[in-house]
PDB file of C-alpha atoms and ligand atoms in Angstrom:
ATOM      1  CA  MET A   1     -59.028 -71.647  36.258  1.00  0.00           C
ATOM      2  CA  THR A   2     -57.155 -71.932  39.523  1.00  0.00           C
ATOM      3  CA  ALA A   3     -53.899 -70.080  39.563  1.00  0.00           C
ATOM      4  CA  GLN A   4     -50.598 -71.868  40.155  1.00  0.00           C
ATOM      5  CA  LEU A   5     -49.053 -70.309  43.247  1.00  0.00           C
ATOM      6  CA  ILE A   6     -45.568 -68.842  42.886  1.00  0.00           C
ATOM      7  CA  ASP A   7     -43.846 -70.018  46.071  1.00  0.00           C
ATOM      8  CA  GLY A   8     -41.424 -67.290  47.180  1.00  0.00           C
ATOM      9  CA  ASN A   9     -40.359 -69.326  50.216  1.00  0.00           C
ATOM     10  CA  ALA A  10     -39.329 -72.384  48.176  1.00  0.00           C
ATOM     11  CA  LEU A  11     -37.538 -70.305  45.483  1.00  0.00           C
ATOM     12  CA  SER A  12     -35.774 -68.287  48.217  1.00  0.00           C
ATOM     13  CA  LYS A  13     -34.554 -71.515  49.837  1.00  0.00           C
ATOM     14  CA  THR A  14     -32.923 -72.641  46.610  1.00  0.00           C
ATOM     15  CA  LEU A  15     -31.380 -69.268  45.874  1.00  0.00           C
ATOM     16  CA  ARG A  16     -30.190 -68.787  49.526  1.00  0.00           C
ATOM     17  CA  ALA A  17     -28.476 -72.187  49.416  1.00  0.00           C
ATOM     18  CA  GLU A  18     -26.505 -70.964  46.363  1.00  0.00           C
ATOM     19  CA  VAL A  19     -25.627 -67.755  48.228  1.00  0.00           C
ATOM     20  CA  ALA A  20     -24.415 -69.752  51.249  1.00  0.00           C
ATOM     21  CA  THR A  21     -22.167 -71.916  49.091  1.00  0.00           C
ATOM     22  CA  ARG A  22     -20.566 -68.896  47.335  1.00  0.00           C
ATOM     23  CA  ALA A  23     -20.270 -67.001  50.648  1.00  0.00           C
ATOM     24  CA  ALA A  24     -18.425 -69.953  52.176  1.00  0.00           C
ATOM     25  CA  THR A  25     -16.001 -70.046  49.236  1.00  0.00           C
ATOM     26  CA  LEU A  26     -15.286 -66.329  49.696  1.00  0.00           C
ATOM     27  CA  ALA A  27     -14.958 -66.674  53.480  1.00  0.00           C
ATOM     28  CA  ALA A  28     -12.421 -69.472  53.004  1.00  0.00           C
ATOM     29  CA  ARG A  29     -10.347 -66.994  50.975  1.00  0.00           C
ATOM     30  CA  GLY A  30     -10.604 -64.469  53.802  1.00  0.00           C
ATOM     31  CA  HIS A  31     -13.331 -62.322  52.283  1.00  0.00           C
ATOM     32  CA  GLN A  32     -16.540 -63.075  54.220  1.00  0.00           C
ATOM     33  CA  PRO A  33     -19.322 -60.907  52.741  1.00  0.00           C
ATOM     34  CA  GLY A  34     -20.430 -58.192  55.172  1.00  0.00           C
ATOM     35  CA  LEU A  35     -23.618 -56.145  55.319  1.00  0.00           C
ATOM     36  CA  ALA A  36     -24.082 -53.058  57.466  1.00  0.00           C
ATOM     37  CA  VAL A  37     -27.668 -52.159  58.349  1.00  0.00           C
ATOM     38  CA  VAL A  38     -28.394 -48.695  59.784  1.00  0.00           C
ATOM     39  CA  LEU A  39     -31.699 -48.110  61.560  1.00  0.00           C
ATOM     40  CA  VAL A  40     -32.743 -44.669  62.734  1.00  0.00           C
ATOM     41  CA  GLY A  41     -35.766 -44.236  65.006  1.00  0.00           C
ATOM     42  CA  ASP A  42     -38.181 -46.869  66.275  1.00  0.00           C
ATOM     43  CA  ASN A  43     -40.574 -47.582  63.413  1.00  0.00           C
ATOM     44  CA  PRO A  44     -42.040 -51.033  64.320  1.00  0.00           C
ATOM     45  CA  ALA A  45     -42.272 -52.282  60.739  1.00  0.00           C
ATOM     46  CA  SER A  46     -38.624 -51.288  60.124  1.00  0.00           C
ATOM     47  CA  GLU A  47     -37.636 -53.257  63.254  1.00  0.00           C
ATOM     48  CA  VAL A  48     -39.212 -56.384  61.799  1.00  0.00           C
ATOM     49  CA  TYR A  49     -37.610 -55.921  58.382  1.00  0.00           C
ATOM     50  CA  VAL A  50     -34.185 -55.343  59.861  1.00  0.00           C
ATOM     51  CA  ARG A  51     -34.419 -58.325  62.155  1.00  0.00           C
ATOM     52  CA  ASN A  52     -35.333 -60.538  59.201  1.00  0.00           C
ATOM     53  CA  LYS A  53     -32.481 -59.224  57.111  1.00  0.00           C
ATOM     54  CA  ILE A  54     -29.901 -59.792  59.899  1.00  0.00           C
ATOM     55  CA  LYS A  55     -31.203 -63.326  60.501  1.00  0.00           C
ATOM     56  CA  ALA A  56     -31.041 -64.151  56.782  1.00  0.00           C
ATOM     57  CA  CYS A  57     -27.413 -63.028  56.744  1.00  0.00           C
ATOM     58  CA  ALA A  58     -26.531 -65.178  59.740  1.00  0.00           C
ATOM     59  CA  ASP A  59     -28.328 -68.213  58.296  1.00  0.00           C
ATOM     60  CA  ASN A  60     -26.422 -68.004  55.023  1.00  0.00           C
ATOM     61  CA  GLY A  61     -22.855 -67.229  56.023  1.00  0.00           C
ATOM     62  CA  LEU A  62     -22.866 -63.465  55.634  1.00  0.00           C
ATOM     63  CA  ALA A  63     -21.540 -61.224  58.388  1.00  0.00           C
ATOM     64  CA  SER A  64     -23.756 -58.332  59.399  1.00  0.00           C
ATOM     65  CA  THR A  65     -23.769 -55.391  61.735  1.00  0.00           C
ATOM     66  CA  CYS A  66     -26.797 -53.431  62.816  1.00  0.00           C
ATOM     67  CA  GLU A  67     -26.403 -49.856  64.085  1.00  0.00           C
ATOM     68  CA  ARG A  68     -29.374 -48.401  65.851  1.00  0.00           C
ATOM     69  CA  TYR A  69     -29.767 -44.701  66.434  1.00  0.00           C
ATOM     70  CA  PRO A  70     -32.500 -42.662  68.118  1.00  0.00           C
ATOM     71  CA  ALA A  71     -34.869 -40.620  65.903  1.00  0.00           C
ATOM     72  CA  THR A  72     -33.047 -37.518  67.141  1.00  0.00           C
ATOM     73  CA  LEU A  73     -29.816 -38.434  65.272  1.00  0.00           C
ATOM     74  CA  THR A  74     -28.652 -35.514  63.210  1.00  0.00           C
ATOM     75  CA  GLN A  75     -28.190 -35.806  59.437  1.00  0.00           C
ATOM     76  CA  THR A  76     -24.543 -34.778  59.831  1.00  0.00           C
ATOM     77  CA  ALA A  77     -23.921 -37.619  62.300  1.00  0.00           C
ATOM     78  CA  LEU A  78     -25.663 -40.124  60.004  1.00  0.00           C
ATOM     79  CA  LEU A  79     -23.634 -38.991  56.994  1.00  0.00           C
ATOM     80  CA  ALA A  80     -20.425 -39.377  59.066  1.00  0.00           C
ATOM     81  CA  ARG A  81     -21.379 -42.961  59.910  1.00  0.00           C
ATOM     82  CA  ILE A  82     -22.042 -43.774  56.300  1.00  0.00           C
ATOM     83  CA  GLU A  83     -18.667 -42.357  55.275  1.00  0.00           C
ATOM     84  CA  ALA A  84     -16.983 -44.608  57.894  1.00  0.00           C
ATOM     85  CA  LEU A  85     -18.855 -47.632  56.516  1.00  0.00           C
ATOM     86  CA  ASN A  86     -17.835 -46.641  52.964  1.00  0.00           C
ATOM     87  CA  GLN A  87     -14.212 -46.863  54.112  1.00  0.00           C
ATOM     88  CA  ASP A  88     -14.551 -50.178  56.027  1.00  0.00           C
ATOM     89  CA  PRO A  89     -13.100 -53.049  53.955  1.00  0.00           C
ATOM     90  CA  LYS A  90     -15.099 -55.670  55.897  1.00  0.00           C
ATOM     91  CA  ILE A  91     -18.407 -54.039  54.789  1.00  0.00           C
ATOM     92  CA  HIS A  92     -19.502 -54.760  51.181  1.00  0.00           C
ATOM     93  CA  GLY A  93     -23.101 -53.638  51.419  1.00  0.00           C
ATOM     94  CA  ILE A  94     -24.659 -50.697  53.278  1.00  0.00           C
ATOM     95  CA  LEU A  95     -28.442 -50.568  53.809  1.00  0.00           C
ATOM     96  CA  VAL A  96     -30.055 -47.563  55.478  1.00  0.00           C
ATOM     97  CA  GLN A  97     -33.559 -48.731  56.469  1.00  0.00           C
ATOM     98  CA  LEU A  98     -36.247 -46.366  55.125  1.00  0.00           C
ATOM     99  CA  PRO A  99     -38.225 -44.354  56.094  1.00  0.00           C
ATOM    100  CA  LEU A 100     -35.873 -41.980  57.875  1.00  0.00           C
ATOM    101  CA  PRO A 101     -37.108 -39.342  60.367  1.00  0.00           C
ATOM    102  CA  ALA A 102     -38.541 -36.232  58.636  1.00  0.00           C
ATOM    103  CA  HIS A 103     -35.592 -34.003  59.516  1.00  0.00           C
ATOM    104  CA  ILE A 104     -33.221 -36.169  57.520  1.00  0.00           C
ATOM    105  CA  ASP A 105     -33.051 -35.869  53.684  1.00  0.00           C
ATOM    106  CA  SER A 106     -33.147 -39.510  52.547  1.00  0.00           C
ATOM    107  CA  HIS A 107     -31.951 -38.613  49.032  1.00  0.00           C
ATOM    108  CA  LYS A 108     -28.829 -37.031  50.514  1.00  0.00           C
ATOM    109  CA  VAL A 109     -28.237 -40.123  52.708  1.00  0.00           C
ATOM    110  CA  ILE A 110     -28.671 -42.557  49.805  1.00  0.00           C
ATOM    111  CA  GLU A 111     -26.337 -40.538  47.615  1.00  0.00           C
ATOM    112  CA  ALA A 112     -23.690 -40.656  50.440  1.00  0.00           C
ATOM    113  CA  ILE A 113     -23.513 -44.440  50.218  1.00  0.00           C
ATOM    114  CA  ALA A 114     -20.626 -45.574  47.939  1.00  0.00           C
ATOM    115  CA  ALA A 115     -22.302 -46.785  44.697  1.00  0.00           C
ATOM    116  CA  GLU A 116     -20.325 -50.056  44.862  1.00  0.00           C
ATOM    117  CA  LYS A 117     -21.826 -50.745  48.362  1.00  0.00           C
ATOM    118  CA  ASP A 118     -25.392 -49.655  47.494  1.00  0.00           C
ATOM    119  CA  VAL A 119     -26.972 -53.120  47.800  1.00  0.00           C
ATOM    120  CA  ASP A 120     -30.482 -51.635  47.796  1.00  0.00           C
ATOM    121  CA  GLY A 121     -29.782 -50.234  44.317  1.00  0.00           C
ATOM    122  CA  PHE A 122     -31.313 -46.884  45.212  1.00  0.00           C
ATOM    123  CA  HIS A 123     -28.225 -44.653  44.564  1.00  0.00           C
ATOM    124  CA  VAL A 124     -28.660 -42.407  41.533  1.00  0.00           C
ATOM    125  CA  ALA A 125     -25.619 -44.073  39.878  1.00  0.00           C
ATOM    126  CA  ASN A 126     -27.289 -47.494  40.120  1.00  0.00           C
ATOM    127  CA  ALA A 127     -30.772 -46.177  39.177  1.00  0.00           C
ATOM    128  CA  GLY A 128     -29.227 -44.466  36.123  1.00  0.00           C
ATOM    129  CA  ALA A 129     -27.261 -47.596  35.204  1.00  0.00           C
ATOM    130  CA  LEU A 130     -30.524 -49.619  35.422  1.00  0.00           C
ATOM    131  CA  MET A 131     -31.995 -47.277  32.888  1.00  0.00           C
ATOM    132  CA  THR A 132     -29.071 -47.932  30.502  1.00  0.00           C
ATOM    133  CA  GLY A 133     -29.063 -51.652  31.201  1.00  0.00           C
ATOM    134  CA  ARG A 134     -25.860 -52.208  33.209  1.00  0.00           C
ATOM    135  CA  PRO A 135     -26.481 -51.653  36.956  1.00  0.00           C
ATOM    136  CA  LEU A 136     -24.100 -52.911  39.642  1.00  0.00           C
ATOM    137  CA  PHE A 137     -27.135 -53.543  41.807  1.00  0.00           C
ATOM    138  CA  ARG A 138     -30.849 -53.984  40.979  1.00  0.00           C
ATOM    139  CA  PRO A 139     -33.364 -52.967  43.620  1.00  0.00           C
ATOM    140  CA  CYS A 140     -34.128 -56.108  45.580  1.00  0.00           C
ATOM    141  CA  THR A 141     -37.930 -56.310  45.309  1.00  0.00           C
ATOM    142  CA  PRO A 142     -38.339 -56.020  41.549  1.00  0.00           C
ATOM    143  CA  TYR A 143     -35.161 -58.124  41.083  1.00  0.00           C
ATOM    144  CA  GLY A 144     -36.797 -60.862  43.142  1.00  0.00           C
ATOM    145  CA  VAL A 145     -39.927 -60.639  41.034  1.00  0.00           C
ATOM    146  CA  MET A 146     -37.839 -61.109  37.891  1.00  0.00           C
ATOM    147  CA  LYS A 147     -36.319 -64.253  39.471  1.00  0.00           C
ATOM    148  CA  MET A 148     -39.887 -65.538  40.008  1.00  0.00           C
ATOM    149  CA  PHE A 149     -40.755 -65.058  36.291  1.00  0.00           C
ATOM    150  CA  GLU A 150     -37.559 -66.933  35.344  1.00  0.00           C
ATOM    151  CA  ALA A 151     -38.056 -69.771  37.811  1.00  0.00           C
ATOM    152  CA  TYR A 152     -41.672 -70.384  36.666  1.00  0.00           C
ATOM    153  CA  GLY A 153     -40.887 -70.021  32.951  1.00  0.00           C
ATOM    154  CA  ILE A 154     -43.208 -67.067  32.525  1.00  0.00           C
ATOM    155  CA  GLU A 155     -42.582 -65.597  29.050  1.00  0.00           C
ATOM    156  CA  LEU A 156     -41.825 -61.869  29.205  1.00  0.00           C
ATOM    157  CA  ALA A 157     -40.717 -61.136  25.592  1.00  0.00           C
ATOM    158  CA  GLY A 158     -43.698 -59.724  23.763  1.00  0.00           C
ATOM    159  CA  ALA A 159     -45.958 -59.906  26.801  1.00  0.00           C
ATOM    160  CA  HIS A 160     -48.056 -56.909  27.931  1.00  0.00           C
ATOM    161  CA  ALA A 161     -47.073 -56.111  31.509  1.00  0.00           C
ATOM    162  CA  VAL A 162     -48.961 -53.663  33.693  1.00  0.00           C
ATOM    163  CA  VAL A 163     -47.102 -52.344  36.747  1.00  0.00           C
ATOM    164  CA  ILE A 164     -49.381 -50.631  39.317  1.00  0.00           C
ATOM    165  CA  GLY A 165     -47.297 -48.139  41.304  1.00  0.00           C
ATOM    166  CA  ARG A 166     -44.494 -45.841  40.286  1.00  0.00           C
ATOM    167  CA  SER A 167     -42.227 -45.615  43.361  1.00  0.00           C
ATOM    168  CA  ASN A 168     -38.458 -45.490  42.989  1.00  0.00           C
ATOM    169  CA  ILE A 169     -38.231 -48.616  45.116  1.00  0.00           C
ATOM    170  CA  VAL A 170     -40.608 -50.911  43.284  1.00  0.00           C
ATOM    171  CA  GLY A 171     -42.768 -49.569  40.409  1.00  0.00           C
ATOM    172  CA  LYS A 172     -40.216 -47.678  38.313  1.00  0.00           C
ATOM    173  CA  PRO A 173     -37.340 -50.206  38.516  1.00  0.00           C
ATOM    174  CA  MET A 174     -39.880 -53.036  37.937  1.00  0.00           C
ATOM    175  CA  ALA A 175     -41.046 -51.332  34.738  1.00  0.00           C
ATOM    176  CA  LEU A 176     -37.456 -50.921  33.540  1.00  0.00           C
ATOM    177  CA  MET A 177     -36.600 -54.571  34.194  1.00  0.00           C
ATOM    178  CA  LEU A 178     -39.669 -55.812  32.371  1.00  0.00           C
ATOM    179  CA  LEU A 179     -38.930 -53.496  29.449  1.00  0.00           C
ATOM    180  CA  ASP A 180     -35.351 -54.761  29.328  1.00  0.00           C
ATOM    181  CA  ALA A 181     -36.761 -58.330  29.198  1.00  0.00           C
ATOM    182  CA  GLY A 182     -38.829 -57.495  26.107  1.00  0.00           C
ATOM    183  CA  ALA A 183     -42.230 -56.837  27.616  1.00  0.00           C
ATOM    184  CA  THR A 184     -44.480 -54.013  26.469  1.00  0.00           C
ATOM    185  CA  VAL A 185     -44.966 -52.111  29.719  1.00  0.00           C
ATOM    186  CA  THR A 186     -47.741 -49.885  31.000  1.00  0.00           C
ATOM    187  CA  VAL A 187     -47.144 -48.149  34.318  1.00  0.00           C
ATOM    188  CA  CYS A 188     -50.334 -47.265  36.208  1.00  0.00           C
ATOM    189  CA  HIS A 189     -50.603 -45.167  39.374  1.00  0.00           C
ATOM    190  CA  SER A 190     -52.976 -43.250  41.614  1.00  0.00           C
ATOM    191  CA  LYS A 191     -53.847 -40.842  38.776  1.00  0.00           C
ATOM    192  CA  THR A 192     -54.581 -43.494  36.192  1.00  0.00           C
ATOM    193  CA  ARG A 193     -58.155 -42.966  34.903  1.00  0.00           C
ATOM    194  CA  ASP A 194     -59.369 -46.493  34.236  1.00  0.00           C
ATOM    195  CA  LEU A 195     -57.048 -48.972  35.916  1.00  0.00           C
ATOM    196  CA  ALA A 196     -59.183 -52.000  35.014  1.00  0.00           C
ATOM    197  CA  ALA A 197     -59.061 -51.180  31.294  1.00  0.00           C
ATOM    198  CA  HIS A 198     -55.234 -51.553  31.463  1.00  0.00           C
ATOM    199  CA  THR A 199     -55.071 -54.623  33.744  1.00  0.00           C
ATOM    200  CA  ARG A 200     -57.729 -56.522  31.720  1.00  0.00           C
ATOM    201  CA  THR A 201     -55.444 -56.587  28.700  1.00  0.00           C
ATOM    202  CA  ALA A 202     -52.347 -57.589  30.659  1.00  0.00           C
ATOM    203  CA  ASP A 203     -50.531 -60.898  30.460  1.00  0.00           C
ATOM    204  CA  ILE A 204     -48.587 -59.844  33.578  1.00  0.00           C
ATOM    205  CA  VAL A 205     -49.757 -57.626  36.438  1.00  0.00           C
ATOM    206  CA  VAL A 206     -47.420 -56.424  39.185  1.00  0.00           C
ATOM    207  CA  ALA A 207     -49.397 -54.678  41.992  1.00  0.00           C
ATOM    208  CA  ALA A 208     -47.276 -52.454  44.233  1.00  0.00           C
ATOM    209  CA  THR A 209     -49.547 -49.848  45.815  1.00  0.00           C
ATOM    210  CA  GLY A 210     -50.137 -50.639  49.477  1.00  0.00           C
ATOM    211  CA  LYS A 211     -53.923 -50.637  48.858  1.00  0.00           C
ATOM    212  CA  ARG A 212     -55.711 -53.758  50.011  1.00  0.00           C
ATOM    213  CA  ASN A 213     -57.997 -55.475  47.482  1.00  0.00           C
ATOM    214  CA  LEU A 214     -57.022 -53.002  44.738  1.00  0.00           C
ATOM    215  CA  LEU A 215     -56.892 -55.766  42.133  1.00  0.00           C
ATOM    216  CA  THR A 216     -60.040 -57.916  41.902  1.00  0.00           C
ATOM    217  CA  ALA A 217     -60.980 -60.906  39.716  1.00  0.00           C
ATOM    218  CA  GLU A 218     -62.884 -58.911  37.089  1.00  0.00           C
ATOM    219  CA  MET A 219     -59.778 -56.755  36.457  1.00  0.00           C
ATOM    220  CA  VAL A 220     -57.655 -59.753  35.465  1.00  0.00           C
ATOM    221  CA  LYS A 221     -57.357 -61.487  32.110  1.00  0.00           C
ATOM    222  CA  PRO A 222     -57.823 -65.233  32.427  1.00  0.00           C
ATOM    223  CA  GLY A 223     -54.451 -66.926  32.682  1.00  0.00           C
ATOM    224  CA  ALA A 224     -52.457 -63.775  33.520  1.00  0.00           C
ATOM    225  CA  ALA A 225     -49.512 -63.894  35.905  1.00  0.00           C
ATOM    226  CA  VAL A 226     -50.242 -61.701  38.901  1.00  0.00           C
ATOM    227  CA  ILE A 227     -47.507 -60.603  41.308  1.00  0.00           C
ATOM    228  CA  ASP A 228     -48.637 -59.091  44.580  1.00  0.00           C
ATOM    229  CA  VAL A 229     -45.929 -56.848  46.081  1.00  0.00           C
ATOM    230  CA  GLY A 230     -48.260 -55.078  48.545  1.00  0.00           C
ATOM    231  CA  MET A 231     -47.954 -55.477  52.260  1.00  0.00           C
ATOM    232  CA  ASN A 232     -51.070 -54.451  54.174  1.00  0.00           C
ATOM    233  CA  ARG A 233     -52.990 -55.522  57.199  1.00  0.00           C
ATOM    234  CA  ASP A 234     -56.624 -56.645  57.163  1.00  0.00           C
ATOM    235  CA  GLU A 235     -59.116 -55.795  59.926  1.00  0.00           C
ATOM    236  CA  ALA A 236     -57.851 -58.745  61.969  1.00  0.00           C
ATOM    237  CA  GLY A 237     -54.276 -57.477  61.644  1.00  0.00           C
ATOM    238  CA  LYS A 238     -53.317 -60.306  59.272  1.00  0.00           C
ATOM    239  CA  LEU A 239     -50.718 -59.594  56.587  1.00  0.00           C
ATOM    240  CA  CYS A 240     -52.245 -59.282  53.102  1.00  0.00           C
ATOM    241  CA  GLY A 241     -51.361 -57.843  49.757  1.00  0.00           C
ATOM    242  CA  ASP A 242     -52.955 -55.566  47.159  1.00  0.00           C
ATOM    243  CA  VAL A 243     -54.702 -58.455  45.386  1.00  0.00           C
ATOM    244  CA  ASP A 244     -58.049 -59.988  46.334  1.00  0.00           C
ATOM    245  CA  PHE A 245     -56.429 -63.375  46.646  1.00  0.00           C
ATOM    246  CA  ALA A 246     -59.556 -65.564  46.712  1.00  0.00           C
ATOM    247  CA  GLY A 247     -61.128 -63.926  43.670  1.00  0.00           C
ATOM    248  CA  VAL A 248     -58.012 -63.470  41.530  1.00  0.00           C
ATOM    249  CA  SER A 249     -56.751 -66.990  42.176  1.00  0.00           C
ATOM    250  CA  SER A 250     -59.783 -68.314  40.256  1.00  0.00           C
ATOM    251  CA  VAL A 251     -58.909 -66.277  37.125  1.00  0.00           C
ATOM    252  CA  ALA A 252     -55.146 -65.841  36.995  1.00  0.00           C
ATOM    253  CA  GLY A 253     -52.701 -68.428  35.635  1.00  0.00           C
ATOM    254  CA  TYR A 254     -50.063 -67.591  38.273  1.00  0.00           C
ATOM    255  CA  LEU A 255     -50.303 -65.745  41.559  1.00  0.00           C
ATOM    256  CA  THR A 256     -47.982 -64.896  44.443  1.00  0.00           C
ATOM    257  CA  PRO A 257     -49.372 -65.319  47.963  1.00  0.00           C
ATOM    258  CA  VAL A 258     -48.920 -62.801  50.790  1.00  0.00           C
ATOM    259  CA  PRO A 259     -47.133 -63.807  52.938  1.00  0.00           C
ATOM    260  CA  GLY A 260     -44.737 -66.262  51.286  1.00  0.00           C
ATOM    261  CA  GLY A 261     -44.440 -64.555  47.900  1.00  0.00           C
ATOM    262  CA  VAL A 262     -42.453 -61.436  47.099  1.00  0.00           C
ATOM    263  CA  GLY A 263     -41.435 -60.701  50.747  1.00  0.00           C
ATOM    264  CA  PRO A 264     -38.893 -63.509  51.172  1.00  0.00           C
ATOM    265  CA  MET A 265     -37.548 -62.859  47.669  1.00  0.00           C
ATOM    266  CA  THR A 266     -36.736 -59.240  48.577  1.00  0.00           C
ATOM    267  CA  ILE A 267     -34.468 -60.410  51.369  1.00  0.00           C
ATOM    268  CA  THR A 268     -32.945 -63.135  49.184  1.00  0.00           C
ATOM    269  CA  MET A 269     -31.948 -60.592  46.532  1.00  0.00           C
ATOM    270  CA  LEU A 270     -30.375 -58.430  49.253  1.00  0.00           C
ATOM    271  CA  LEU A 271     -28.182 -61.434  50.097  1.00  0.00           C
ATOM    272  CA  VAL A 272     -27.366 -61.906  46.397  1.00  0.00           C
ATOM    273  CA  ASN A 273     -26.481 -58.224  46.007  1.00  0.00           C
ATOM    274  CA  THR A 274     -24.237 -58.276  49.119  1.00  0.00           C
ATOM    275  CA  LEU A 275     -22.545 -61.483  47.989  1.00  0.00           C
ATOM    276  CA  GLU A 276     -21.870 -60.094  44.526  1.00  0.00           C
ATOM    277  CA  ALA A 277     -20.476 -56.850  46.030  1.00  0.00           C
ATOM    278  CA  ALA A 278     -18.109 -58.977  48.129  1.00  0.00           C
ATOM    279  CA  GLU A 279     -17.089 -61.073  45.110  1.00  0.00           C
ATOM    280  CA  ARG A 280     -16.274 -57.925  43.152  1.00  0.00           C
ATOM    281  CA  ALA A 281     -14.293 -56.466  46.097  1.00  0.00           C
ATOM    282  CA  ALA A 282     -12.369 -59.784  46.486  1.00  0.00           C
ATOM    283  CA  ALA A 283     -11.553 -59.799  42.787  1.00  0.00           C
ATOM    284  CA  HIS A 284      -9.907 -56.349  43.203  1.00  0.00           C
ATOM    285  CA  ALA A 285      -8.162 -57.197  46.544  1.00  0.00           C
TER     286      ALA A 285
HETATM  287  P1  NAD B   1     -45.362 -46.021  47.617  1.00  0.00           P
HETATM  288  O1  NAD B   1     -46.361 -45.544  48.570  1.00  0.00           O
HETATM  289  O2  NAD B   1     -44.065 -45.320  47.476  1.00  0.00           O
HETATM  290  O3  NAD B   1     -46.018 -46.083  46.189  1.00  0.00           O
HETATM  291  C1  NAD B   1     -47.342 -46.537  46.006  1.00  0.00           C
HETATM  292  C2  NAD B   1     -47.703 -46.382  44.541  1.00  0.00           C
HETATM  293  O4  NAD B   1     -49.024 -46.866  44.353  1.00  0.00           O
HETATM  294  C3  NAD B   1     -47.705 -44.937  44.059  1.00  0.00           C
HETATM  295  O5  NAD B   1     -46.950 -44.844  42.879  1.00  0.00           O
HETATM  296  C4  NAD B   1     -49.196 -44.608  43.811  1.00  0.00           C
HETATM  297  O6  NAD B   1     -49.355 -43.755  42.690  1.00  0.00           O
HETATM  298  C5  NAD B   1     -49.771 -45.974  43.546  1.00  0.00           C
HETATM  299  N1  NAD B   1     -51.183 -46.026  43.929  1.00  0.00           N
HETATM  300  C6  NAD B   1     -51.731 -45.755  45.138  1.00  0.00           C
HETATM  301  N2  NAD B   1     -53.073 -45.904  45.119  1.00  0.00           N
HETATM  302  C7  NAD B   1     -53.371 -46.335  43.888  1.00  0.00           C
HETATM  303  C8  NAD B   1     -54.616 -46.722  43.250  1.00  0.00           C
HETATM  304  N3  NAD B   1     -55.788 -46.615  43.890  1.00  0.00           N
HETATM  305  N4  NAD B   1     -54.537 -47.083  41.954  1.00  0.00           N
HETATM  306  C9  NAD B   1     -53.383 -47.184  41.294  1.00  0.00           C
HETATM  307  N5  NAD B   1     -52.159 -46.859  41.862  1.00  0.00           N
HETATM  308  C10 NAD B   1     -52.187 -46.442  43.158  1.00  0.00           C
HETATM  309  O7  NAD B   1     -45.115 -47.575  47.983  1.00  0.00           O
HETATM  310  P2  NAD B   1     -43.981 -48.578  47.603  1.00  0.00           P
HETATM  311  O8  NAD B   1     -42.775 -48.354  48.454  1.00  0.00           O
HETATM  312  O9  NAD B   1     -43.774 -48.689  46.135  1.00  0.00           O
HETATM  313  O10 NAD B   1     -44.631 -49.926  48.120  1.00  0.00           O
HETATM  314  C11 NAD B   1     -45.849 -50.404  47.612  1.00  0.00           C
HETATM  315  C12 NAD B   1     -46.366 -51.552  48.431  1.00  0.00           C
HETATM  316  O11 NAD B   1     -45.412 -52.616  48.350  1.00  0.00           O
HETATM  317  C13 NAD B   1     -46.521 -51.245  49.939  1.00  0.00           C
HETATM  318  O12 NAD B   1     -47.595 -52.041  50.432  1.00  0.00           O
HETATM  319  C14 NAD B   1     -45.204 -51.782  50.501  1.00  0.00           C
HETATM  320  O13 NAD B   1     -45.347 -52.167  51.862  1.00  0.00           O
HETATM  321  C15 NAD B   1     -44.994 -52.979  49.642  1.00  0.00           C
HETATM  322  N6  NAD B   1     -43.606 -53.385  49.514  1.00  0.00           N
HETATM  323  C16 NAD B   1     -43.369 -54.714  49.716  1.00  0.00           C
HETATM  324  C17 NAD B   1     -42.112 -55.173  49.604  1.00  0.00           C
HETATM  325  C18 NAD B   1     -41.867 -56.633  49.739  1.00  0.00           C
HETATM  326  O14 NAD B   1     -40.763 -57.065  49.946  1.00  0.00           O
HETATM  327  N7  NAD B   1     -42.906 -57.466  49.665  1.00  0.00           N
HETATM  328  C19 NAD B   1     -41.015 -54.343  49.311  1.00  0.00           C
HETATM  329  C20 NAD B   1     -41.286 -52.998  49.096  1.00  0.00           C
HETATM  330  C21 NAD B   1     -42.572 -52.505  49.225  1.00  0.00           C
END
């Protein structure tokens, strides 16, 4: 079997065109959606992510601001900036790029963002609402993965889904979304004893570990849908995921490439979340 590739670029293009149309409608009514990105320190990967997010806003009719601060910024000063953005009616989404410098408590910072502007979906109010099924915002990466399943008609109800990774950003919300869609979900992580025993029985595997070549062909059930969230570099410095692409593509039914899979979808869902925040704010204006 040769897996059908799930094209995150193509799907993003379609979804971003819808965002642009809805953003233009809002802007015409005087409510252009606005995203504030806050970057502290000079992490090179964060620089790239932020640049891509700002560009995606500009390309699709969303306003954005990017505030850059040195790694020496105090937590008090950062919290004061967030409070000002919470009060700013032109800003509908606030994104603090993680990781933050070690002297800043990222939990405290995330909790300081107004829940109705928490477009990353990391605030405890949104994480809790995801658990009970009615979040204002879903975390962008797993939300993008759900859109991929939908677009490619991959059946979730009754499927066995294995999520590898249990982070608050990807693994845990992914598991909750799959559960909500009717899958039987197994969450594996670094302490799981026999990972392959779980993945071999899975109709769906989502790998989100940051470990290159973690998932190999003999760990995958023929025909399974495999989603590669990982972002790693190979010896040549080339971007790659957690999945042995060449091997798994000969066994799986569906597979996401890296790059061009989950990455663009994450940014697309950030645009969707910001747009929806602006639509809600406009409805109450
Ligand atoms: P994290 O470091 O917070 O979590 C990694 C998880 O992987 C942990 O729960 C850990 O238990 C598990 N893990 C580690 N080694 C394992 C092993 N050998 N077997 C099984 N489980 C193992 O990372 P994260 O923030 O969840 O991100 C995971 C990966 O996804 C990273 O590569 C990150 O860069 C990438 N990522 C990509 C996007 C995107 O848009 N494509 C977005 C977010 C994260």
